[in-house]
Coordinates of C-alpha atoms in Angstrom, one line a residue:
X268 CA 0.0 0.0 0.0
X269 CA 1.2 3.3 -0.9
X270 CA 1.9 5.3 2.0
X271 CA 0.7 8.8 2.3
X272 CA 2.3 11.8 2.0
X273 CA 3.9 12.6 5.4
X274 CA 2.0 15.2 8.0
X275 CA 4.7 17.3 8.8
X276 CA 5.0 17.9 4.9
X277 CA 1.7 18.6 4.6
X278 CA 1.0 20.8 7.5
X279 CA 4.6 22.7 6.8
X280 CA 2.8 23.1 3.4
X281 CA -0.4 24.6 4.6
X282 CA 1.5 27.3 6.5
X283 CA 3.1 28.4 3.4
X284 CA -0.3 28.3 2.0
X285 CA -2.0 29.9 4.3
X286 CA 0.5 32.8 5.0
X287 CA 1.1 33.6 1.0
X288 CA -2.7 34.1 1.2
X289 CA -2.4 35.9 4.0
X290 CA -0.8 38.3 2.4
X291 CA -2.1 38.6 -0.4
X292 CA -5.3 39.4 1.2
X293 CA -3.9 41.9 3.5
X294 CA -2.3 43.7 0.8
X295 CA -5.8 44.6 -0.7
X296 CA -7.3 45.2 2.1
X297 CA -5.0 47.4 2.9
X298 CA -4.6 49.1 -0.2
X299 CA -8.6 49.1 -0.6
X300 CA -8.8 51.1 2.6
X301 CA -6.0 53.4 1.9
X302 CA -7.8 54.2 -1.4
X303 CA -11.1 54.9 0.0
X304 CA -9.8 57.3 2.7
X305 CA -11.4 60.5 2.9
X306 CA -9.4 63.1 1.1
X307 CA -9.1 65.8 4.0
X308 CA -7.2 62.4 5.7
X309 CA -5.1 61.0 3.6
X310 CA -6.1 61.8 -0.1
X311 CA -6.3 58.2 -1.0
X312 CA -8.6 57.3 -4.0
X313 CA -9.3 54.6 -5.9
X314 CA -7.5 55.7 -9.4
X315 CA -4.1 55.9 -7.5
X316 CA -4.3 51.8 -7.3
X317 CA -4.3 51.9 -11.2
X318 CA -0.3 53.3 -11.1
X319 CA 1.0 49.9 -11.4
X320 CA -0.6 49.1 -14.4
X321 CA -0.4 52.1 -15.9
X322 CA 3.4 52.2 -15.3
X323 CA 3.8 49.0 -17.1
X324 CA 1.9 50.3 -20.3
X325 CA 4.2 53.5 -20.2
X326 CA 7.1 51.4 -20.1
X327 CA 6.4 48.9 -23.0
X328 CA 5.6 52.2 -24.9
X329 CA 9.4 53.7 -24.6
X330 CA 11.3 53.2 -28.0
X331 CA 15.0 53.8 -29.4
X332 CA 15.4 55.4 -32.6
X333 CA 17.9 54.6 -34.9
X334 CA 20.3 57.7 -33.9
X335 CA 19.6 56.4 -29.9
X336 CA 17.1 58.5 -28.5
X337 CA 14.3 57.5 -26.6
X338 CA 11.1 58.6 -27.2
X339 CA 7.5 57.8 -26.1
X340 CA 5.0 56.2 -28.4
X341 CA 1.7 54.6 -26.5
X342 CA 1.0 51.3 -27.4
X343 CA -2.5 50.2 -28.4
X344 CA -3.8 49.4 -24.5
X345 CA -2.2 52.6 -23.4
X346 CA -4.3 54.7 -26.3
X347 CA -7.4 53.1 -24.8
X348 CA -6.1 54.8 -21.7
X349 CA -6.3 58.1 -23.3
X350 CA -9.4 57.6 -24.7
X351 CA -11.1 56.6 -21.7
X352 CA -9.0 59.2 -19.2
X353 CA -9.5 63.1 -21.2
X354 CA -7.2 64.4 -18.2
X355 CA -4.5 61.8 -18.8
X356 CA -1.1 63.1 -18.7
X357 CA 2.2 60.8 -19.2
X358 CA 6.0 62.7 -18.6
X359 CA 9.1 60.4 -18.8
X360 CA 12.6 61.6 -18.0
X361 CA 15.7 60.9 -17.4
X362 CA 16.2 59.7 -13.5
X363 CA 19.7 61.0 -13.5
X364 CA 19.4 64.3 -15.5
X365 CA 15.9 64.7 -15.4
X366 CA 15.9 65.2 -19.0
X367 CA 12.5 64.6 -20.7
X368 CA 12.4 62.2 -23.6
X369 CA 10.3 63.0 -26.8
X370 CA 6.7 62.3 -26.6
X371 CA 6.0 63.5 -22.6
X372 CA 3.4 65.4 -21.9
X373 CA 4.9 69.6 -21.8
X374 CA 3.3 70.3 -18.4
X375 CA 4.2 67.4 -16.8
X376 CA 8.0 67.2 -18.3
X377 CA 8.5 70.8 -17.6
X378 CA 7.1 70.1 -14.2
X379 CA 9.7 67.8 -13.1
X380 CA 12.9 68.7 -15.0
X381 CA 13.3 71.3 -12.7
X382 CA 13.0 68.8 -10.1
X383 CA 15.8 68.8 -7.6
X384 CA 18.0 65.4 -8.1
X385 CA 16.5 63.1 -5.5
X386 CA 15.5 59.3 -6.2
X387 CA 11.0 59.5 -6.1
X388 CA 9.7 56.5 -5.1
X389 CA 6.2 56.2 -5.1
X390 CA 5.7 59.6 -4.8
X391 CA 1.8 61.4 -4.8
X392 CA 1.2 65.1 -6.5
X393 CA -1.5 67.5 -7.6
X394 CA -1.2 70.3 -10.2
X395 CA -1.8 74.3 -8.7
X396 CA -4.0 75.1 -12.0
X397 CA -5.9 72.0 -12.1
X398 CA -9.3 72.8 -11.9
X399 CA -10.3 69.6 -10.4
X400 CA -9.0 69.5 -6.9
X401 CA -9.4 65.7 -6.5
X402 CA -7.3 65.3 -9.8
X403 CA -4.0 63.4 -8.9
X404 CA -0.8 62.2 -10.3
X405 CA 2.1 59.5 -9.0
X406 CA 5.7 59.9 -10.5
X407 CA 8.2 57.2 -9.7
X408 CA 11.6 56.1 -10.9
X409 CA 11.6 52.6 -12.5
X410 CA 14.3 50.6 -13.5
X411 CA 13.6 50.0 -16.9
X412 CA 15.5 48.6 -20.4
X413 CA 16.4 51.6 -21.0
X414 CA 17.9 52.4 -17.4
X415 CA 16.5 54.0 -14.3
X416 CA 13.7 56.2 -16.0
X417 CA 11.2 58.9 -13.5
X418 CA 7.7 58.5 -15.1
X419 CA 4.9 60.6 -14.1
X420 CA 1.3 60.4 -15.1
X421 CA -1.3 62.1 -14.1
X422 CA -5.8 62.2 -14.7
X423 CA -5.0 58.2 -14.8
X424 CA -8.3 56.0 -13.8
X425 CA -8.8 53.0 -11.7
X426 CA -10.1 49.6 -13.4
X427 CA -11.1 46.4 -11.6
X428 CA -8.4 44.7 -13.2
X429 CA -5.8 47.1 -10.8
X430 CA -7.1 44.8 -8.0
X431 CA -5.0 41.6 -9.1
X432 CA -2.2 43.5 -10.9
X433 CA -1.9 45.2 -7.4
X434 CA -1.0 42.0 -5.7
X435 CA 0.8 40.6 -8.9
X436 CA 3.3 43.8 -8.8
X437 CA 3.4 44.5 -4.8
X438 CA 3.4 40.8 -3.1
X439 CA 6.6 39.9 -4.2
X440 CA 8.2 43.0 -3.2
X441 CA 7.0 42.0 0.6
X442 CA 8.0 38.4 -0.1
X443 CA 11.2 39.6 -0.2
X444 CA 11.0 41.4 2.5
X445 CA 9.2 38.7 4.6
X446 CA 10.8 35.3 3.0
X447 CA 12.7 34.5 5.9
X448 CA 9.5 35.0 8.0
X449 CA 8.0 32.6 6.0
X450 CA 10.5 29.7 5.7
X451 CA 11.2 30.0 9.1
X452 CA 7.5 29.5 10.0
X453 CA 7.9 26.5 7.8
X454 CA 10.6 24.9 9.5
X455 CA 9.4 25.6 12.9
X456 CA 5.7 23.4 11.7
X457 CA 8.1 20.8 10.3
X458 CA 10.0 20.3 13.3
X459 CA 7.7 20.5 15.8
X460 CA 5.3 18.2 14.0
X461 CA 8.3 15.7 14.0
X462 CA 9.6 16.1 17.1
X463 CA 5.5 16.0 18.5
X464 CA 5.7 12.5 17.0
X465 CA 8.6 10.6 18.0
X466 CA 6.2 9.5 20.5
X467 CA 4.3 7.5 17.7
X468 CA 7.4 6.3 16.1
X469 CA 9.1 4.8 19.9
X470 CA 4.5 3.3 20.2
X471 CA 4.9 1.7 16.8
X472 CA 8.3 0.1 17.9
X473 CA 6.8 -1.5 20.4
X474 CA 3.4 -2.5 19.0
X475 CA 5.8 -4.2 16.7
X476 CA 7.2 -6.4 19.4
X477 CA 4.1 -8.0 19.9
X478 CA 3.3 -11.3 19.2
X479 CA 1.0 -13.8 20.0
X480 CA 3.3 -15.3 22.6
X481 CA 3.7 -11.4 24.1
X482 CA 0.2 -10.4 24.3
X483 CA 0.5 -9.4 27.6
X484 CA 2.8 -6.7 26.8
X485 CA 0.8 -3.2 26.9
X486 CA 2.2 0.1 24.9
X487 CA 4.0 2.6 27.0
X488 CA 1.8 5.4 28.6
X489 CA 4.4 7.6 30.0
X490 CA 5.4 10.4 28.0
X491 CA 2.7 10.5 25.6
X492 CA 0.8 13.3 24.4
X493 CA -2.7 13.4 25.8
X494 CA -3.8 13.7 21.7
X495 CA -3.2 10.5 21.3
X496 CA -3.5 9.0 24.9
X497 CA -7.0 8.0 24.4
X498 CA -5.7 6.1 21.4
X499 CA -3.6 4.4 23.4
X500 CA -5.4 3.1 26.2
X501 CA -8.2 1.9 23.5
X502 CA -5.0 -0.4 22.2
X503 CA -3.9 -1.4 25.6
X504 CA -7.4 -2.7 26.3
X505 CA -7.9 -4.3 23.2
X506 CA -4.4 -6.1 23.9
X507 CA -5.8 -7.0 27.5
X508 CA -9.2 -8.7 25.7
X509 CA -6.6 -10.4 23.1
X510 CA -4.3 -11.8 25.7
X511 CA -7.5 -13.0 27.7
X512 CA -9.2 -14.8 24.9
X513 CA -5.8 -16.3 23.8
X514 CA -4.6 -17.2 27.4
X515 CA -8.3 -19.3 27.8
X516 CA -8.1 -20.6 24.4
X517 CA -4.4 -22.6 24.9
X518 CA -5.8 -23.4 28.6
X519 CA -8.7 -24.9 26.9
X520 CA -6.8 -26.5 24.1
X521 CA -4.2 -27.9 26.8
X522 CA -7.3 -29.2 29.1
X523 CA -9.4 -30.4 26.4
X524 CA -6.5 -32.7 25.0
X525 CA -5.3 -33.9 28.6
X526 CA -9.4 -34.6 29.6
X527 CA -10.1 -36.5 26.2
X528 CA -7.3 -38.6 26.5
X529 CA -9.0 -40.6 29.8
X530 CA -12.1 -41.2 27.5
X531 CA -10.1 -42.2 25.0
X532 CA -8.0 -44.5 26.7
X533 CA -10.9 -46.7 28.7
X534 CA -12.2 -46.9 24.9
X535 CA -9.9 -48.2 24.1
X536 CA -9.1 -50.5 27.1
X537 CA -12.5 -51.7 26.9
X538 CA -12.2 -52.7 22.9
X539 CA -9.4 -54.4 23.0
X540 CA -9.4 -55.5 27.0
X541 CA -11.5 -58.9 28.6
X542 CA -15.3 -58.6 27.9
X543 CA -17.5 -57.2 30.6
X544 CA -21.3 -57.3 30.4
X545 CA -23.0 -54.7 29.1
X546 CA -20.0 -53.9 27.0
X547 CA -21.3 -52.7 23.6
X548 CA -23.6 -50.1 25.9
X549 CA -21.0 -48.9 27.8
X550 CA -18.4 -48.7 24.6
X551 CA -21.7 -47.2 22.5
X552 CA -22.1 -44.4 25.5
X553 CA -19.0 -43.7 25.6
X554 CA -18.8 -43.2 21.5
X555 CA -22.0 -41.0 21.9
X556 CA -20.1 -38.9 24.6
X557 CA -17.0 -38.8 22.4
X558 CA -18.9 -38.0 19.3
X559 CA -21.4 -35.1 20.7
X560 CA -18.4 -33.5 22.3
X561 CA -16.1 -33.9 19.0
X562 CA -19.5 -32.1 17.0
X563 CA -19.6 -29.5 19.8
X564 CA -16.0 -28.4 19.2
X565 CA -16.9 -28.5 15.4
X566 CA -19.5 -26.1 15.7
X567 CA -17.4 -24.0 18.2
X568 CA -15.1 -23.6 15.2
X569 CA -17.5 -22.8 12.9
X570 CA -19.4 -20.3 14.4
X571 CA -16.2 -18.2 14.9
X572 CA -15.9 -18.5 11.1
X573 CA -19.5 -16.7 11.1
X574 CA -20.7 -13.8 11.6
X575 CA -24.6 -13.2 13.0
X576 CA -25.7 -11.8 9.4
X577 CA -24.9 -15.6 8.0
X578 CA -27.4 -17.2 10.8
X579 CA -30.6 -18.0 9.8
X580 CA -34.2 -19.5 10.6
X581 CA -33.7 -22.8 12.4
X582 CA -37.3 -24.6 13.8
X583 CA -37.0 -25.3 17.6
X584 CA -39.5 -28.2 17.3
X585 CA -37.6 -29.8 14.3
X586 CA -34.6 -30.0 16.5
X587 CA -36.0 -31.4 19.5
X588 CA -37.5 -34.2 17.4
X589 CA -34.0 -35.0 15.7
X590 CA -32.2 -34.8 19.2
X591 CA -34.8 -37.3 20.4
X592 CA -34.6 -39.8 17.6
X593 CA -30.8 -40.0 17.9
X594 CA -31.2 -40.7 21.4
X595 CA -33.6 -42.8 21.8
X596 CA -32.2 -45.9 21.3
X597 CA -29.6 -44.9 24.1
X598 CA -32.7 -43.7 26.5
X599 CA -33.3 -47.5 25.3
X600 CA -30.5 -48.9 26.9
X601 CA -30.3 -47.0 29.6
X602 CA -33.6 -47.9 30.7
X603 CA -34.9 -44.4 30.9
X604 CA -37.8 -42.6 28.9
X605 CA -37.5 -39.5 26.7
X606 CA -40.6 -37.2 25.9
X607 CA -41.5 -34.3 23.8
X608 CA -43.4 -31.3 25.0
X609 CA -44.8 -28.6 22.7
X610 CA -47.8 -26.5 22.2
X611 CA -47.8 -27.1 18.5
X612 CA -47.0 -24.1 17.1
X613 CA -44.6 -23.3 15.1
X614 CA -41.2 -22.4 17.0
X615 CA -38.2 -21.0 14.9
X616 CA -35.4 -18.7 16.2
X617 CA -32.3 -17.1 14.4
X618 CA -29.4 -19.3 14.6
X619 CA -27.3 -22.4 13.4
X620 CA -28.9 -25.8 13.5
X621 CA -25.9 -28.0 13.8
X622 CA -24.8 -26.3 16.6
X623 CA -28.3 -26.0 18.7
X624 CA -28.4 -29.6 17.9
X625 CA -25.1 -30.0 19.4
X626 CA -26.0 -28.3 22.6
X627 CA -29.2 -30.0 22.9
X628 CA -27.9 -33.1 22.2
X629 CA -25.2 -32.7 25.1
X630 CA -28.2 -31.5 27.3
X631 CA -30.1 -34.7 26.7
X632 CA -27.1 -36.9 27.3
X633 CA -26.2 -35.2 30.5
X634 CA -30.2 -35.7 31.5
X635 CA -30.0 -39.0 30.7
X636 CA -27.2 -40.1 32.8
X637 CA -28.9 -38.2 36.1
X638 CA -32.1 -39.7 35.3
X639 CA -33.5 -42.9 37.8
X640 CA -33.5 -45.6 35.6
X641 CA -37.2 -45.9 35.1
X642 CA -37.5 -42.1 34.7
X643 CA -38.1 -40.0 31.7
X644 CA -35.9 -37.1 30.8
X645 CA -38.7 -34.2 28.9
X646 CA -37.7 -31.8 25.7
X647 CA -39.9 -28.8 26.1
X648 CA -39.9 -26.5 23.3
X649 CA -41.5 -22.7 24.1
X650 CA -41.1 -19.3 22.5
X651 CA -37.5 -19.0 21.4
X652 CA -36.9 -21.8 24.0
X653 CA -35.8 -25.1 25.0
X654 CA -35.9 -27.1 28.2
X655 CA -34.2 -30.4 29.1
X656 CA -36.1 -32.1 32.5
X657 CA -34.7 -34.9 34.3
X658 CA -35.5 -35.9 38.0
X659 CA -31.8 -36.5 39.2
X660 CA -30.0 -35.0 42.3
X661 CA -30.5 -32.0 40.6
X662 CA -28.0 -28.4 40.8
X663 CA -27.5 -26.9 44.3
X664 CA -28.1 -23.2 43.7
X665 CA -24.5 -22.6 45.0
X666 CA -22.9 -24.8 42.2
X667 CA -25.3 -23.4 39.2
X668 CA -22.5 -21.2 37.7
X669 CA -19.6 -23.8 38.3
X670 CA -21.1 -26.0 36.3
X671 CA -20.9 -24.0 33.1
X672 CA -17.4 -23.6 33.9
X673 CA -14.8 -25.9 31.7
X674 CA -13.5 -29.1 33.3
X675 CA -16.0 -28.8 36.7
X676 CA -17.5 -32.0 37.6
X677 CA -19.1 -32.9 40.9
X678 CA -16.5 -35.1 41.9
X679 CA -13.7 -36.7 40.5
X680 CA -15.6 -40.0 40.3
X681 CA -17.6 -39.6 38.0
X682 CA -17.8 -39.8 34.2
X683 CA -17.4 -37.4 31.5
X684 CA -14.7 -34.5 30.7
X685 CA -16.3 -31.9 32.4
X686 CA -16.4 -29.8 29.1
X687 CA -19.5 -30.1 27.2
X688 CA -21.6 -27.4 29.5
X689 CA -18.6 -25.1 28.8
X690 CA -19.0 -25.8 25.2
X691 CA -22.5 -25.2 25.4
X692 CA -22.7 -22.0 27.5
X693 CA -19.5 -20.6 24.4
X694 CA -22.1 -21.9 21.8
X695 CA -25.3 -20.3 22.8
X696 CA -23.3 -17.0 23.3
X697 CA -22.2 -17.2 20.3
X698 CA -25.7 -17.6 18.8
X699 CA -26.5 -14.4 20.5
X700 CA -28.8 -16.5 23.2
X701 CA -28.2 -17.9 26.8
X702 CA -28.1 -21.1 28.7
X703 CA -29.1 -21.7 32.7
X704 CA -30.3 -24.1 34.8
X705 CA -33.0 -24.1 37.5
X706 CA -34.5 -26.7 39.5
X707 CA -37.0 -29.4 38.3
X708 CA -40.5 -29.1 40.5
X709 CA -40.1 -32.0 42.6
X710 CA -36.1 -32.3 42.0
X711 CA -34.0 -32.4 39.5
X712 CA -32.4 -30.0 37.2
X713 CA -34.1 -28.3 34.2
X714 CA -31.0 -26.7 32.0
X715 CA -33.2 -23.9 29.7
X716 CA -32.1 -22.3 26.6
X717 CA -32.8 -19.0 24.8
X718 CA -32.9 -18.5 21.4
X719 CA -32.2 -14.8 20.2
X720 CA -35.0 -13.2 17.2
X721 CA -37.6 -16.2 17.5
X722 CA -40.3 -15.6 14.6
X723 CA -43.5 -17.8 15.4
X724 CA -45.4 -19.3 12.4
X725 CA -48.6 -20.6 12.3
X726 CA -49.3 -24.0 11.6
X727 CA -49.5 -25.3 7.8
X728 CA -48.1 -21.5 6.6
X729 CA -47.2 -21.6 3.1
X730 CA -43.3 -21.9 4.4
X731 CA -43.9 -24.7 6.2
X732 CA -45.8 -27.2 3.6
X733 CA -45.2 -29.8 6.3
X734 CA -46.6 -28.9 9.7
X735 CA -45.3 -30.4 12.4
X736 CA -47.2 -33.2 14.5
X737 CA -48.5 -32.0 18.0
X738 CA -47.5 -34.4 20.8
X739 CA -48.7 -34.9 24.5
X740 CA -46.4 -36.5 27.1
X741 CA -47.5 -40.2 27.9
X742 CA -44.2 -42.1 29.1
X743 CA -45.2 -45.8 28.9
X744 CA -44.2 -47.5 32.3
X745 CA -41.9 -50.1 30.4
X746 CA -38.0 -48.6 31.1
X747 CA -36.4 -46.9 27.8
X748 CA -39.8 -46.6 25.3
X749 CA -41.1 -43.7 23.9
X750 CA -44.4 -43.0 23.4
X751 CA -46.8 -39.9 22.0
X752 CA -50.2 -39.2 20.8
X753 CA -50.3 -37.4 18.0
X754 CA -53.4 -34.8 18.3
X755 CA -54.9 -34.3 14.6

């Protein structure tokens, strides 16, 4: 990427912008107002501002003759002059003898030949027999291609154009006079605006430093300007939320692979170890455990891949139903009962199936397990909910967050990894919802759900062509069936 054009440049540039136009504009307006003085103050008026451009026309209108005299022959602007000035009188002499040249005006040359032998610079005059009291004239030596030549004019008018000639012809005269003024205002921006950010340059060699293995490091604070403090902190934090999220992400990698190697290894031990009874149930729950953890990390994965704006319309109901298929040839084995509970509307919510599968699925398992054998575990689906019931020992209030916590089990004793409820809480975040558990009426724990942006349908709409069954809970006494009625 090209890299922009560097600050102090700019800014050093905007200075000499800004103080050319400076004064440029404070050369009109100070000229304007001089013109327009009264004349009992100063005897300012607008036709003296046309002397500059009237004293270049004179000057492209001096010839040489052959023989080497000068004389004065108007060009074609400076006979438009005349014509539009009657009073206008032109006088040009030598500056050194004050010797008129041919072609000046009689009055004017005769005026100033017997001028005493002074340099006139800029010099303002009226005539004793002019009628016109406000009339004016200027006479000025110029340095010309002839030599130094005194040119007076007088009756000379004021056009609009004077205003730009006026800078044109007097702005570099006070460049030169202020130039060192302005380059020294240039250097001063330059070098402050580099010195003001050798901050940035020592915060940039230190943002390089950081890696992912130095995340705790944090930018230096002291000595910088409070411009960019606010800029700083706002890194620093973000560097603090960095380092946390990597810090729990290896401690969860590192946990996760020392927990699943336990599972892994009774799997093992049983498959290739003596034959106990029950074997293929215990090897098949232990798979299921394996596999629904395994598909939660999977969707873990993939929703950080995702943003919300890729989640979409996932049916509540529809989910519960596949959950409850899948396991209920485990319910089966374990001798306990699985049920369905909905209203039978139409549920949906915003979000990913395969991962609200996953949690549910992990939900059910975990039911299943702390269900009497006998017992049935109940999927409830509500608005933008879902509830998992079982009848166990239940959550003590004072344990209700641990549990949700990666690696927590109740005691070391018992089965399992202690990471699918972490897994499930980092998933349902993710989908924008929530997970908590409360107790079961009776005992036991119900672990709920909620679904964020739940849109409710009504049965047999024309984007659901196939409506889905209503169900009433009637758990058959025999251990591991499941049984509904199906209300047309």
């Amino acid at each position: 990427m090209k890299a922009a054009p560097s600050l102090a440049l700019r800014v050093a540039l905007c200075l000499l912008v800004a103080q050319v136009l400076g004064a440029s504009i404070t050369i009109i307006v100070v000229q304007l107002h001089w013109a327009t003085q009264p004349e009992a103050r100063s005897g300012g008026q607008w036709n003296d501002l046309a002397e500059h451009r009237m004293t270049d026309l004179i000057v492209q209108s001096i010839r040489r003759a052959e023989d080497g005299r000068l004389f004065f022959e108007p060009i074609d602007a400076l006979r438009e002059e005349y014509a539009r000035s009657p009073k206008l009188e032109i006088a040009i002499l030598y500056a050194s003898t004050n010797e008129p040249i041919e072609g000046s005006a009689p009055r004017l040359a005769d005026l100033f030949s017997r001028a005493p032998a002074v340099r006139l610079k800029h010099s303002i005059f009226t005539l004793a027999d002019e009628p016109d009291i406000g009339a004016r004239g200027h006479v000025e030596d110029v340095r010309t291609p002839y030599g130094r030549m005194r040119i007076a004019m007088f009756g000379h008018l004021f056009d609009w154009t004077d205003v730009l000639g006026l800078v044109s012809d007097i702005f570099p005269e006070h460049f030169n006079n202020y130039a060192i003024d302005i380059v020294g205002v240039m250097l001063i921006g330059w070098l402050a605006l580099k010195r003001g950010h050798m901050p940035l340059r020592r915060l940039a060699r230190e943002a390089e430093r950081i890696e992912l293995d130095s995340l705790h490091q944090r930018l230096p604070t002291e000595g910088v300007p409070a411009e960019i403090m606010p800029l700083v902190t706002a890194m620093n934090s973000a560097l603090a939320r960095l380092d946390e999220s990597a810090e729990r992400q290896r401690r969860f990698l590192a946990n996760a692979a020392h927990e699943l190697r336990t599972p892994v290894a009774i799997l093992v031990e049983r498959l290739y170890g003596p034959e106990e009874p029950q074997q293929k149930n215990l090897i098949r729950r232990d798979v299921a455990r394996l596999e629904n953890l395994v598909e939660q990390l999977l969707s873990n994965a993939r929703l950080d891949r995702q943003s919300d704006k890729s989640l979409g319309m996932i049916d509540l109901v529809a989910i519960a139903e596949s959950v409850l298929d899948d396991h209920a040839l485990l319910a089966a084995k374990m001798r306990r009962n699985i049920a369905l509970e909905h209203d039978g509307a139409q549920r949906s919510a915003r979000g990913d199936r395969r991962a609200a599968e996953s949690v549910v699925a992990n939900l059910l398992t975990n039911a299943l397990r702390a269900e009497p054998e006998g017992g049935t575990v109940t999927l409830r689906v509500g608005d933008m909910t879902i509830e998992v019931v079982d009848h166990g020992e239940g959550v003590p209030a004072e344990e209700r967050g641990a549990v949700f916590e990666p690696f927590w089990r109740k005691c070391d004793a018992e089965a399992g990894t202690g990471l699918g409820l972490a897994i499930a809480k980092e998933l349902m975040e993710k989908l924008g919802g929530r997970i908590w558990v409360e107790e079961t009426p009776g005992g036991g724990a119900t672990f709920k759900l909620k679904f964020w942006m739940a849109q409710t349908k009504e049965l047999g709409s024309p984007e659901e062509p196939y409506p889905s069954p209503r169900f009433d809970i009637r758990c058959a006494r025999s251990p591991g069936r499941v049984s509904s009625s199906r209300r047309e």
